[in-house]
Amino acid sequence: MNYVIENVNISAKTLRFYEEQGILPNISRDEKGRRVYTEQNIDWLAFIRCLRETGMSIAKIKEYKELFEAGNTTFLERQEMLKNHKVEIQKHIEEELKHLEEINYKLAMYELQKDEVAKNPDHVFKCHGMEVNILN
């Protein structure tokens, strides 16, 4: 387990949670009852982590896992799930980029007016049509 925790960057608590939720299947144990992770388990963990970090719910991951376990008859369903998730990620990225542009605009306005504000405490700070008196 320590190898998995250190190399896949997943906590023991998360590993147990994934097992409890049924999204981390077929974890064998050694004679002392310790979990033994195969390379396939580690690959699956990396994929789960990727999906979680992109916002996929545990329920959706479980659905994907069940489809995967059903074999190639679910190939197109799984592909469609991933395509739909990709679209959601792209929408989220576009939204975040809009927020980043807004912040960059505000920072540019600060930069443009920095010298004036330093010279003149009564300078009216302008940003997106808002006028704010900067008080020192």
Tab-separated table of N, CA, C and O in Angstrom:
chain	number	residue	atom	x	y	z
A	1	MET	N	0.827	-1.192	0.000
A	1	MET	CA	0.000	0.000	0.000
A	1	MET	C	0.869	1.253	0.000
A	1	MET	O	0.516	2.236	-0.640
A	2	ASN	N	1.990	1.208	0.708
A	2	ASN	CA	2.847	2.393	0.765
A	2	ASN	C	3.314	2.811	-0.613
A	2	ASN	O	3.389	3.996	-0.907
A	3	TYR	N	3.635	1.834	-1.463
A	3	TYR	CA	4.050	2.151	-2.828
A	3	TYR	C	2.950	2.927	-3.544
A	3	TYR	O	3.213	3.928	-4.209
A	4	VAL	N	1.718	2.472	-3.407
A	4	VAL	CA	0.586	3.127	-4.069
A	4	VAL	C	0.396	4.530	-3.514
A	4	VAL	O	0.230	5.493	-4.264
A	5	ILE	N	0.437	4.657	-2.204
A	5	ILE	CA	0.249	5.966	-1.566
A	5	ILE	C	1.306	6.951	-2.051
A	5	ILE	O	0.999	8.085	-2.396
A	6	GLU	N	2.554	6.506	-2.111
A	6	GLU	CA	3.654	7.390	-2.492
A	6	GLU	C	3.706	7.662	-3.995
A	6	GLU	O	3.994	8.779	-4.408
A	7	ASN	N	3.444	6.655	-4.819
A	7	ASN	CA	3.642	6.803	-6.259
A	7	ASN	C	2.404	7.213	-7.033
A	7	ASN	O	2.513	7.745	-8.130
A	8	VAL	N	1.235	6.958	-6.499
A	8	VAL	CA	0.008	7.378	-7.176
A	8	VAL	C	-0.567	8.606	-6.467
A	8	VAL	O	-1.478	9.241	-6.942
A	9	ASN	N	0.014	8.934	-5.312
A	9	ASN	CA	-0.377	10.114	-4.542
A	9	ASN	C	-1.846	10.044	-4.117
A	9	ASN	O	-2.605	10.976	-4.339
A	10	ILE	N	-2.209	8.909	-3.536
A	10	ILE	CA	-3.547	8.703	-3.005
A	10	ILE	C	-3.392	8.228	-1.569
A	10	ILE	O	-2.584	7.349	-1.281
A	11	SER	N	-4.163	8.795	-0.675
A	11	SER	CA	-4.061	8.428	0.734
A	11	SER	C	-4.686	7.058	0.993
A	11	SER	O	-5.531	6.582	0.230
A	12	ALA	N	-4.291	6.448	2.102
A	12	ALA	CA	-4.857	5.159	2.507
A	12	ALA	C	-6.361	5.295	2.725
A	12	ALA	O	-7.134	4.408	2.354
A	13	LYS	N	-6.772	6.412	3.283
A	13	LYS	CA	-8.205	6.660	3.519
A	13	LYS	C	-8.973	6.670	2.194
A	13	LYS	O	-10.052	6.090	2.083
A	14	THR	N	-8.395	7.309	1.176
A	14	THR	CA	-9.040	7.362	-0.142
A	14	THR	C	-9.090	5.978	-0.771
A	14	THR	O	-10.104	5.601	-1.362
A	15	LEU	N	-8.018	5.214	-0.637
A	15	LEU	CA	-8.008	3.851	-1.169
A	15	LEU	C	-9.128	3.022	-0.547
A	15	LEU	O	-9.864	2.328	-1.254
A	16	ARG	N	-9.263	3.110	0.767
A	16	ARG	CA	-10.334	2.368	1.458
A	16	ARG	C	-11.702	2.855	0.999
A	16	ARG	O	-12.618	2.060	0.775
A	17	PHE	N	-11.846	4.166	0.843
A	17	PHE	CA	-13.121	4.735	0.379
A	17	PHE	C	-13.471	4.205	-1.012
A	17	PHE	O	-14.610	3.799	-1.258
A	18	TYR	N	-12.497	4.193	-1.917
A	18	TYR	CA	-12.741	3.689	-3.267
A	18	TYR	C	-13.167	2.219	-3.228
A	18	TYR	O	-14.046	1.799	-3.973
A	19	GLU	N	-12.538	1.449	-2.354
A	19	GLU	CA	-12.945	0.042	-2.209
A	19	GLU	C	-14.381	-0.049	-1.700
A	19	GLU	O	-15.187	-0.813	-2.230
A	20	GLU	N	-14.693	0.721	-0.666
A	20	GLU	CA	-16.044	0.707	-0.083
A	20	GLU	C	-17.099	1.116	-1.102
A	20	GLU	O	-18.211	0.590	-1.090
A	21	GLN	N	-16.753	2.043	-1.975
A	21	GLN	CA	-17.698	2.533	-2.975
A	21	GLN	C	-17.813	1.584	-4.172
A	21	GLN	O	-18.660	1.788	-5.038
A	22	GLY	N	-16.961	0.604	-4.220
A	22	GLY	CA	-17.024	-0.373	-5.302
A	22	GLY	C	-16.394	0.082	-6.606
A	22	GLY	O	-16.696	-0.471	-7.656
A	23	ILE	N	-15.532	1.083	-6.527
A	23	ILE	CA	-14.887	1.528	-7.770
A	23	ILE	C	-13.448	1.039	-7.883
A	23	ILE	O	-12.806	1.243	-8.905
A	24	LEU	N	-12.959	0.393	-6.850
A	24	LEU	CA	-11.611	-0.184	-6.882
A	24	LEU	C	-11.757	-1.686	-6.644
A	24	LEU	O	-11.760	-2.156	-5.515
A	25	PRO	N	-11.919	-2.428	-7.728
A	25	PRO	CA	-12.222	-3.858	-7.597
A	25	PRO	C	-10.979	-4.736	-7.484
A	25	PRO	O	-9.875	-4.316	-7.804
A	26	ASN	N	-11.231	-5.944	-7.032
A	26	ASN	CA	-10.245	-7.025	-7.089
A	26	ASN	C	-8.923	-6.724	-6.395
A	26	ASN	O	-7.862	-6.990	-6.940
A	27	ILE	N	-8.990	-6.165	-5.219
A	27	ILE	CA	-7.766	-5.937	-4.459
A	27	ILE	C	-7.522	-7.184	-3.620
A	27	ILE	O	-8.311	-7.523	-2.736
A	28	SER	N	-6.437	-7.868	-3.926
A	28	SER	CA	-6.132	-9.078	-3.165
A	28	SER	C	-5.366	-8.698	-1.902
A	28	SER	O	-4.931	-7.560	-1.740
A	29	ARG	N	-5.228	-9.679	-1.037
A	29	ARG	CA	-4.518	-9.464	0.223
A	29	ARG	C	-3.478	-10.564	0.404
A	29	ARG	O	-3.667	-11.683	-0.053
A	30	ASP	N	-2.425	-10.186	1.104
A	30	ASP	CA	-1.399	-11.189	1.384
A	30	ASP	C	-1.802	-12.002	2.614
A	30	ASP	O	-2.884	-11.810	3.178
A	31	GLU	N	-0.910	-12.885	3.048
A	31	GLU	CA	-1.218	-13.773	4.177
A	31	GLU	C	-1.456	-13.031	5.490
A	31	GLU	O	-2.091	-13.549	6.397
A	32	LYS	N	-0.967	-11.807	5.583
A	32	LYS	CA	-1.184	-11.000	6.795
A	32	LYS	C	-2.389	-10.067	6.668
A	32	LYS	O	-2.629	-9.235	7.521
A	33	GLY	N	-3.114	-10.170	5.543
A	33	GLY	CA	-4.308	-9.352	5.345
A	33	GLY	C	-4.041	-7.984	4.751
A	33	GLY	O	-4.953	-7.171	4.635
A	34	ARG	N	-2.799	-7.726	4.371
A	34	ARG	CA	-2.465	-6.432	3.776
A	34	ARG	C	-2.847	-6.436	2.295
A	34	ARG	O	-2.707	-7.450	1.617
A	35	ARG	N	-3.311	-5.303	1.829
A	35	ARG	CA	-3.699	-5.183	0.424
A	35	ARG	C	-2.474	-5.313	-0.481
A	35	ARG	O	-1.416	-4.763	-0.183
A	36	VAL	N	-2.681	-6.004	-1.588
A	36	VAL	CA	-1.630	-6.157	-2.588
A	36	VAL	C	-2.175	-5.599	-3.892
A	36	VAL	O	-3.171	-6.084	-4.419
A	37	TYR	N	-1.519	-4.555	-4.397
A	37	TYR	CA	-1.973	-3.879	-5.614
A	37	TYR	C	-1.180	-4.361	-6.813
A	37	TYR	O	0.052	-4.347	-6.797
A	38	THR	N	-1.897	-4.760	-7.844
A	38	THR	CA	-1.261	-5.177	-9.088
A	38	THR	C	-1.027	-3.943	-9.949
A	38	THR	O	-1.548	-2.853	-9.665
A	39	GLU	N	-0.276	-4.128	-11.006
A	39	GLU	CA	-0.055	-3.027	-11.938
A	39	GLU	C	-1.382	-2.562	-12.536
A	39	GLU	O	-1.605	-1.369	-12.734
A	40	GLN	N	-2.283	-3.511	-12.792
A	40	GLN	CA	-3.611	-3.168	-13.322
A	40	GLN	C	-4.393	-2.319	-12.314
A	40	GLN	O	-5.038	-1.346	-12.693
A	41	ASN	N	-4.305	-2.678	-11.019
A	41	ASN	CA	-4.962	-1.878	-9.976
A	41	ASN	C	-4.403	-0.462	-9.947
A	41	ASN	O	-5.150	0.511	-9.824
A	42	ILE	N	-3.101	-0.353	-10.078
A	42	ILE	CA	-2.442	0.958	-10.036
A	42	ILE	C	-2.846	1.791	-11.246
A	42	ILE	O	-3.125	2.988	-11.116
A	43	ASP	N	-2.907	1.170	-12.412
A	43	ASP	CA	-3.364	1.889	-13.614
A	43	ASP	C	-4.801	2.376	-13.429
A	43	ASP	O	-5.136	3.504	-13.788
A	44	TRP	N	-5.651	1.522	-12.893
A	44	TRP	CA	-7.048	1.891	-12.662
A	44	TRP	C	-7.137	3.035	-11.651
A	44	TRP	O	-7.899	3.981	-11.830
A	45	LEU	N	-6.318	2.977	-10.589
A	45	LEU	CA	-6.291	4.065	-9.607
A	45	LEU	C	-5.909	5.392	-10.248
A	45	LEU	O	-6.496	6.430	-9.939
A	46	ALA	N	-4.921	5.353	-11.117
A	46	ALA	CA	-4.500	6.580	-11.802
A	46	ALA	C	-5.649	7.130	-12.648
A	46	ALA	O	-5.870	8.348	-12.691
A	47	PHE	N	-6.397	6.245	-13.286
A	47	PHE	CA	-7.537	6.666	-14.102
A	47	PHE	C	-8.650	7.237	-13.221
A	47	PHE	O	-9.218	8.286	-13.528
A	48	ILE	N	-8.939	6.574	-12.097
A	48	ILE	CA	-9.944	7.084	-11.155
A	48	ILE	C	-9.545	8.480	-10.691
A	48	ILE	O	-10.361	9.402	-10.663
A	49	ARG	N	-8.298	8.619	-10.330
A	49	ARG	CA	-7.802	9.920	-9.849
A	49	ARG	C	-7.980	11.001	-10.916
A	49	ARG	O	-8.415	12.112	-10.625
A	50	CYS	N	-7.665	10.666	-12.154
A	50	CYS	CA	-7.836	11.594	-13.266
A	50	CYS	C	-9.300	12.007	-13.369
A	50	CYS	O	-9.615	13.198	-13.460
A	51	LEU	N	-10.196	11.033	-13.361
A	51	LEU	CA	-11.624	11.339	-13.482
A	51	LEU	C	-12.110	12.189	-12.312
A	51	LEU	O	-12.861	13.149	-12.498
A	52	ARG	N	-11.685	11.848	-11.098
A	52	ARG	CA	-12.099	12.617	-9.916
A	52	ARG	C	-11.593	14.059	-10.002
A	52	ARG	O	-12.316	14.991	-9.681
A	53	GLU	N	-10.345	14.222	-10.419
A	53	GLU	CA	-9.769	15.567	-10.498
A	53	GLU	C	-10.420	16.408	-11.584
A	53	GLU	O	-10.328	17.626	-11.557
A	54	THR	N	-11.085	15.760	-12.521
A	54	THR	CA	-11.803	16.508	-13.555
A	54	THR	C	-13.282	16.643	-13.222
A	54	THR	O	-14.065	17.106	-14.048
A	55	GLY	N	-13.645	16.231	-12.008
A	55	GLY	CA	-15.002	16.477	-11.530
A	55	GLY	C	-16.000	15.353	-11.721
A	55	GLY	O	-17.176	15.527	-11.425
A	56	MET	N	-15.567	14.197	-12.192
A	56	MET	CA	-16.530	13.104	-12.361
A	56	MET	C	-16.913	12.561	-10.987
A	56	MET	O	-16.073	12.368	-10.116
A	57	SER	N	-18.186	12.325	-10.805
A	57	SER	CA	-18.688	11.833	-9.527
A	57	SER	C	-18.309	10.366	-9.320
A	57	SER	O	-18.048	9.633	-10.277
A	58	ILE	N	-18.325	9.963	-8.068
A	58	ILE	CA	-18.084	8.567	-7.721
A	58	ILE	C	-19.129	7.686	-8.405
A	58	ILE	O	-18.812	6.616	-8.928
A	59	ALA	N	-20.374	8.137	-8.424
A	59	ALA	CA	-21.452	7.357	-9.052
A	59	ALA	C	-21.167	7.119	-10.532
A	59	ALA	O	-21.361	6.005	-11.045
A	60	LYS	N	-20.694	8.148	-11.228
A	60	LYS	CA	-20.388	8.005	-12.660
A	60	LYS	C	-19.184	7.086	-12.872
A	60	LYS	O	-19.155	6.298	-13.814
A	61	ILE	N	-18.196	7.202	-11.998
A	61	ILE	CA	-17.022	6.329	-12.110
A	61	ILE	C	-17.446	4.883	-11.881
A	61	ILE	O	-17.012	3.974	-12.598
A	62	LYS	N	-18.327	4.681	-10.904
A	62	LYS	CA	-18.826	3.331	-10.638
A	62	LYS	C	-19.596	2.799	-11.848
A	62	LYS	O	-19.436	1.640	-12.242
A	63	GLU	N	-20.401	3.650	-12.452
A	63	GLU	CA	-21.140	3.258	-13.657
A	63	GLU	C	-20.164	2.872	-14.771
A	63	GLU	O	-20.339	1.850	-15.438
A	64	TYR	N	-19.124	3.677	-14.961
A	64	TYR	CA	-18.119	3.381	-15.981
A	64	TYR	C	-17.450	2.035	-15.690
A	64	TYR	O	-17.282	1.204	-16.577
A	65	LYS	N	-17.064	1.834	-14.426
A	65	LYS	CA	-16.400	0.583	-14.032
A	65	LYS	C	-17.294	-0.620	-14.322
A	65	LYS	O	-16.842	-1.634	-14.850
A	66	GLU	N	-18.563	-0.504	-13.993
A	66	GLU	CA	-19.494	-1.606	-14.231
A	66	GLU	C	-19.652	-1.884	-15.722
A	66	GLU	O	-19.706	-3.046	-16.144
A	67	LEU	N	-19.690	-0.827	-16.511
A	67	LEU	CA	-19.751	-1.010	-17.966
A	67	LEU	C	-18.483	-1.678	-18.478
A	67	LEU	O	-18.530	-2.574	-19.319
A	68	PHE	N	-17.341	-1.239	-17.957
A	68	PHE	CA	-16.064	-1.819	-18.362
A	68	PHE	C	-16.021	-3.310	-18.038
A	68	PHE	O	-15.602	-4.126	-18.861
A	69	GLU	N	-16.484	-3.644	-16.843
A	69	GLU	CA	-16.480	-5.046	-16.424
A	69	GLU	C	-17.431	-5.896	-17.267
A	69	GLU	O	-17.246	-7.105	-17.367
A	70	ALA	N	-18.438	-5.266	-17.855
A	70	ALA	CA	-19.390	-5.993	-18.705
A	70	ALA	C	-18.770	-6.379	-20.043
A	70	ALA	O	-19.342	-7.184	-20.778
A	71	GLY	N	-17.638	-5.809	-20.375
A	71	GLY	CA	-16.929	-6.198	-21.586
A	71	GLY	C	-17.192	-5.285	-22.769
A	71	GLY	O	-17.783	-4.211	-22.646
A	72	ASN	N	-16.759	-5.750	-23.911
A	72	ASN	CA	-16.791	-4.935	-25.122
A	72	ASN	C	-18.190	-4.619	-25.644
A	72	ASN	O	-18.330	-3.764	-26.508
A	73	THR	N	-19.206	-5.294	-25.126
A	73	THR	CA	-20.567	-4.946	-25.553
A	73	THR	C	-20.937	-3.540	-25.095
A	73	THR	O	-21.869	-2.945	-25.614
A	74	THR	N	-20.179	-3.005	-24.120
A	74	THR	CA	-20.456	-1.656	-23.610
A	74	THR	C	-19.442	-0.639	-24.109
A	74	THR	O	-19.413	0.505	-23.620
A	75	PHE	N	-18.634	-1.036	-25.058
A	75	PHE	CA	-17.573	-0.168	-25.579
A	75	PHE	C	-18.106	1.212	-25.971
A	75	PHE	O	-17.569	2.241	-25.558
A	76	LEU	N	-19.161	1.249	-26.767
A	76	LEU	CA	-19.696	2.526	-27.254
A	76	LEU	C	-20.298	3.352	-26.123
A	76	LEU	O	-20.172	4.585	-26.129
A	77	GLU	N	-20.914	2.711	-25.153
A	77	GLU	CA	-21.461	3.442	-23.999
A	77	GLU	C	-20.346	4.118	-23.206
A	77	GLU	O	-20.475	5.274	-22.800
A	78	ARG	N	-19.276	3.380	-22.988
A	78	ARG	CA	-18.146	3.939	-22.243
A	78	ARG	C	-17.514	5.086	-23.014
A	78	ARG	O	-17.173	6.133	-22.438
A	79	GLN	N	-17.380	4.900	-24.317
A	79	GLN	CA	-16.817	5.963	-25.147
A	79	GLN	C	-17.699	7.206	-25.056
A	79	GLN	O	-17.183	8.325	-24.912
A	80	GLU	N	-18.999	7.022	-25.107
A	80	GLU	CA	-19.927	8.153	-25.025
A	80	GLU	C	-19.844	8.843	-23.658
A	80	GLU	O	-19.877	10.065	-23.580
A	81	MET	N	-19.720	8.057	-22.600
A	81	MET	CA	-19.553	8.641	-21.260
A	81	MET	C	-18.340	9.551	-21.216
A	81	MET	O	-18.396	10.671	-20.694
A	82	LEU	N	-17.228	9.053	-21.752
A	82	LEU	CA	-15.998	9.848	-21.735
A	82	LEU	C	-16.109	11.072	-22.629
A	82	LEU	O	-15.616	12.152	-22.278
A	83	LYS	N	-16.774	10.933	-23.774
A	83	LYS	CA	-16.989	12.100	-24.648
A	83	LYS	C	-17.814	13.164	-23.926
A	83	LYS	O	-17.492	14.352	-23.992
A	84	ASN	N	-18.885	12.743	-23.266
A	84	ASN	CA	-19.735	13.691	-22.536
A	84	ASN	C	-18.962	14.367	-21.413
A	84	ASN	O	-19.106	15.571	-21.183
A	85	HIS	N	-18.135	13.588	-20.724
A	85	HIS	CA	-17.333	14.169	-19.645
A	85	HIS	C	-16.328	15.170	-20.205
A	85	HIS	O	-16.118	16.242	-19.629
A	86	LYS	N	-15.762	14.837	-21.346
A	86	LYS	CA	-14.813	15.744	-22.005
A	86	LYS	C	-15.488	17.073	-22.332
A	86	LYS	O	-14.914	18.151	-22.109
A	87	VAL	N	-16.715	17.027	-22.840
A	87	VAL	CA	-17.460	18.252	-23.163
A	87	VAL	C	-17.664	19.087	-21.900
A	87	VAL	O	-17.489	20.310	-21.925
A	88	GLU	N	-18.016	18.436	-20.796
A	88	GLU	CA	-18.201	19.156	-19.532
A	88	GLU	C	-16.901	19.804	-19.065
A	88	GLU	O	-16.901	20.941	-18.596
A	89	ILE	N	-15.802	19.091	-19.203
A	89	ILE	CA	-14.492	19.643	-18.830
A	89	ILE	C	-14.166	20.848	-19.699
A	89	ILE	O	-13.712	21.888	-19.206
A	90	GLN	N	-14.420	20.728	-21.002
A	90	GLN	CA	-14.138	21.847	-21.911
A	90	GLN	C	-14.971	23.072	-21.551
A	90	GLN	O	-14.465	24.194	-21.569
A	91	LYS	N	-16.232	22.862	-21.203
A	91	LYS	CA	-17.086	23.984	-20.786
A	91	LYS	C	-16.516	24.637	-19.536
A	91	LYS	O	-16.473	25.868	-19.433
A	92	HIS	N	-16.088	23.813	-18.598
A	92	HIS	CA	-15.521	24.335	-17.353
A	92	HIS	C	-14.240	25.129	-17.625
A	92	HIS	O	-14.044	26.213	-17.066
A	93	ILE	N	-13.401	24.607	-18.496
A	93	ILE	CA	-12.156	25.304	-18.839
A	93	ILE	C	-12.469	26.652	-19.487
A	93	ILE	O	-11.844	27.667	-19.150
A	94	GLU	N	-13.424	26.678	-20.403
A	94	GLU	CA	-13.800	27.931	-21.059
A	94	GLU	C	-14.309	28.949	-20.042
A	94	GLU	O	-13.968	30.134	-20.109
A	95	GLU	N	-15.097	28.478	-19.086
A	95	GLU	CA	-15.611	29.370	-18.040
A	95	GLU	C	-14.465	29.906	-17.188
A	95	GLU	O	-14.408	31.099	-16.885
A	96	GLU	N	-13.550	29.028	-16.815
A	96	GLU	CA	-12.402	29.454	-16.013
A	96	GLU	C	-11.523	30.428	-16.788
A	96	GLU	O	-10.984	31.377	-16.208
A	97	LEU	N	-11.369	30.216	-18.095
A	97	LEU	CA	-10.581	31.149	-18.908
A	97	LEU	C	-11.232	32.534	-18.950
A	97	LEU	O	-10.530	33.547	-18.924
A	98	LYS	N	-12.562	32.578	-18.986
A	98	LYS	CA	-13.261	33.869	-18.938
A	98	LYS	C	-12.977	34.574	-17.619
A	98	LYS	O	-12.739	35.785	-17.585
A	99	HIS	N	-12.997	33.806	-16.522
A	99	HIS	CA	-12.691	34.396	-15.211
A	99	HIS	C	-11.257	34.907	-15.175
A	99	HIS	O	-10.988	35.998	-14.641
A	100	LEU	N	-10.350	34.139	-15.750
A	100	LEU	CA	-8.948	34.545	-15.792
A	100	LEU	C	-8.772	35.824	-16.600
A	100	LEU	O	-8.026	36.726	-16.203
A	101	GLU	N	-9.481	35.926	-17.721
A	101	GLU	CA	-9.419	37.152	-18.535
A	101	GLU	C	-9.912	38.356	-17.735
A	101	GLU	O	-9.323	39.436	-17.813
A	102	GLU	N	-10.974	38.177	-16.980
A	102	GLU	CA	-11.512	39.263	-16.154
A	102	GLU	C	-10.486	39.716	-15.113
A	102	GLU	O	-10.258	40.903	-14.921
A	103	ILE	N	-9.858	38.742	-14.464
A	103	ILE	CA	-8.837	39.072	-13.466
A	103	ILE	C	-7.651	39.759	-14.129
A	103	ILE	O	-7.124	40.754	-13.614
A	104	ASN	N	-7.226	39.265	-15.280
A	104	ASN	CA	-6.110	39.901	-15.998
A	104	ASN	C	-6.451	41.337	-16.382
A	104	ASN	O	-5.596	42.227	-16.306
A	105	TYR	N	-7.695	41.573	-16.797
A	105	TYR	CA	-8.123	42.935	-17.131
A	105	TYR	C	-8.022	43.827	-15.899
A	105	TYR	O	-7.492	44.940	-15.965
A	106	LYS	N	-8.540	43.352	-14.777
A	106	LYS	CA	-8.487	44.151	-13.549
A	106	LYS	C	-7.043	44.452	-13.166
A	106	LYS	O	-6.715	45.575	-12.789
A	107	LEU	N	-6.176	43.444	-13.249
A	107	LEU	CA	-4.766	43.662	-12.922
A	107	LEU	C	-4.124	44.680	-13.862
A	107	LEU	O	-3.323	45.510	-13.426
A	108	ALA	N	-4.488	44.632	-15.129
A	108	ALA	CA	-3.955	45.611	-16.086
A	108	ALA	C	-4.418	47.015	-15.719
A	108	ALA	O	-3.647	47.978	-15.816
A	109	MET	N	-5.660	47.144	-15.281
A	109	MET	CA	-6.173	48.457	-14.864
A	109	MET	C	-5.415	48.964	-13.641
A	109	MET	O	-5.100	50.149	-13.547
A	110	TYR	N	-5.125	48.070	-12.730
A	110	TYR	CA	-4.327	48.463	-11.561
A	110	TYR	C	-2.942	48.930	-12.002
A	110	TYR	O	-2.441	49.951	-11.538
A	111	GLU	N	-2.334	48.164	-12.887
A	111	GLU	CA	-0.993	48.501	-13.354
A	111	GLU	C	-0.980	49.853	-14.060
A	111	GLU	O	-0.088	50.668	-13.843
A	112	LEU	N	-1.981	50.108	-14.896
A	112	LEU	CA	-2.058	51.373	-15.628
A	112	LEU	C	-2.232	52.578	-14.702
A	112	LEU	O	-1.786	53.673	-15.014
A	113	GLN	N	-2.884	52.368	-13.588
A	113	GLN	CA	-3.201	53.492	-12.705
A	113	GLN	C	-2.330	53.549	-11.444
A	113	GLN	O	-2.480	54.448	-10.620
A	114	LYS	N	-1.394	52.617	-11.331
A	114	LYS	CA	-0.562	52.531	-10.134
A	114	LYS	C	0.198	53.826	-9.855
A	114	LYS	O	0.175	54.338	-8.736
A	115	ASP	N	0.856	54.376	-10.864
A	115	ASP	CA	1.651	55.589	-10.657
A	115	ASP	C	0.767	56.770	-10.281
A	115	ASP	O	1.118	57.566	-9.406
A	116	GLU	N	-0.380	56.878	-10.942
A	116	GLU	CA	-1.291	57.991	-10.656
A	116	GLU	C	-1.808	57.913	-9.232
A	116	GLU	O	-1.893	58.924	-8.540
A	117	VAL	N	-2.143	56.716	-8.783
A	117	VAL	CA	-2.647	56.545	-7.413
A	117	VAL	C	-1.548	56.882	-6.412
A	117	VAL	O	-1.807	57.521	-5.383
A	118	ALA	N	-0.300	56.499	-6.714
A	118	ALA	CA	0.815	56.798	-5.813
A	118	ALA	C	1.047	58.299	-5.704
A	118	ALA	O	1.362	58.813	-4.629
A	119	LYS	N	0.879	59.016	-6.824
A	119	LYS	CA	1.100	60.469	-6.839
A	119	LYS	C	-0.073	61.227	-6.245
A	119	LYS	O	0.107	62.260	-5.634
A	120	ASN	N	-1.269	60.739	-6.488
A	120	ASN	CA	-2.471	61.486	-6.147
A	120	ASN	C	-3.430	60.606	-5.338
A	120	ASN	O	-4.166	59.804	-5.903
A	121	PRO	N	-3.475	60.784	-4.033
A	121	PRO	CA	-4.356	59.970	-3.191
A	121	PRO	C	-5.847	60.142	-3.528
A	121	PRO	O	-6.654	59.289	-3.205
A	122	ASP	N	-6.187	61.228	-4.198
A	122	ASP	CA	-7.595	61.462	-4.551
A	122	ASP	C	-7.940	60.936	-5.945
A	122	ASP	O	-9.051	61.158	-6.430
A	123	HIS	N	-7.007	60.250	-6.547
A	123	HIS	CA	-7.244	59.701	-7.889
A	123	HIS	C	-8.476	58.797	-7.881
A	123	HIS	O	-8.670	57.987	-6.982
A	124	VAL	N	-9.317	58.953	-8.879
A	124	VAL	CA	-10.497	58.110	-9.008
A	124	VAL	C	-10.105	56.889	-9.833
A	124	VAL	O	-9.830	56.990	-11.026
A	125	PHE	N	-10.047	55.751	-9.163
A	125	PHE	CA	-9.669	54.499	-9.810
A	125	PHE	C	-10.799	54.049	-10.721
A	125	PHE	O	-11.952	53.961	-10.325
A	126	LYS	N	-10.454	53.798	-11.983
A	126	LYS	CA	-11.458	53.387	-12.962
A	126	LYS	C	-11.195	51.948	-13.379
A	126	LYS	O	-10.086	51.585	-13.738
A	127	CYS	N	-12.271	51.186	-13.335
A	127	CYS	CA	-12.158	49.776	-13.706
A	127	CYS	C	-13.546	49.278	-14.082
A	127	CYS	O	-14.444	49.244	-13.249
A	128	HIS	N	-13.726	48.955	-15.338
A	128	HIS	CA	-15.018	48.466	-15.840
A	128	HIS	C	-16.164	49.429	-15.558
A	128	HIS	O	-17.229	49.035	-15.103
A	129	GLY	N	-15.917	50.669	-15.776
A	129	GLY	CA	-16.976	51.648	-15.611
A	129	GLY	C	-17.228	52.043	-14.174
A	129	GLY	O	-18.001	52.938	-13.905
A	130	MET	N	-16.596	51.355	-13.229
A	130	MET	CA	-16.772	51.719	-11.821
A	130	MET	C	-15.731	52.768	-11.475
A	130	MET	O	-14.591	52.681	-11.887
A	131	GLU	N	-16.153	53.746	-10.748
A	131	GLU	CA	-15.210	54.753	-10.273
A	131	GLU	C	-15.144	54.650	-8.772
A	131	GLU	O	-16.156	54.718	-8.089
A	132	VAL	N	-13.938	54.442	-8.276
A	132	VAL	CA	-13.769	54.249	-6.846
A	132	VAL	C	-12.692	55.209	-6.368
A	132	VAL	O	-11.607	55.257	-6.922
A	133	ASN	N	-13.021	55.985	-5.338
A	133	ASN	CA	-12.002	56.835	-4.725
A	133	ASN	C	-11.116	55.963	-3.863
A	133	ASN	O	-11.600	55.245	-2.981
A	134	ILE	N	-9.846	55.997	-4.152
A	134	ILE	CA	-8.891	55.230	-3.369
A	134	ILE	C	-8.485	56.078	-2.177
A	134	ILE	O	-8.006	57.183	-2.323
A	135	LEU	N	-8.683	55.544	-0.978
A	135	LEU	CA	-8.312	56.252	0.238
A	135	LEU	C	-7.079	55.616	0.839
A	135	LEU	O	-6.992	54.408	0.953
A	136	ASN	N	-6.121	56.440	1.212
A	136	ASN	CA	-4.906	55.909	1.845
A	136	ASN	C	-5.054	55.955	3.330
A	136	ASN	O	-5.594	56.736	3.955
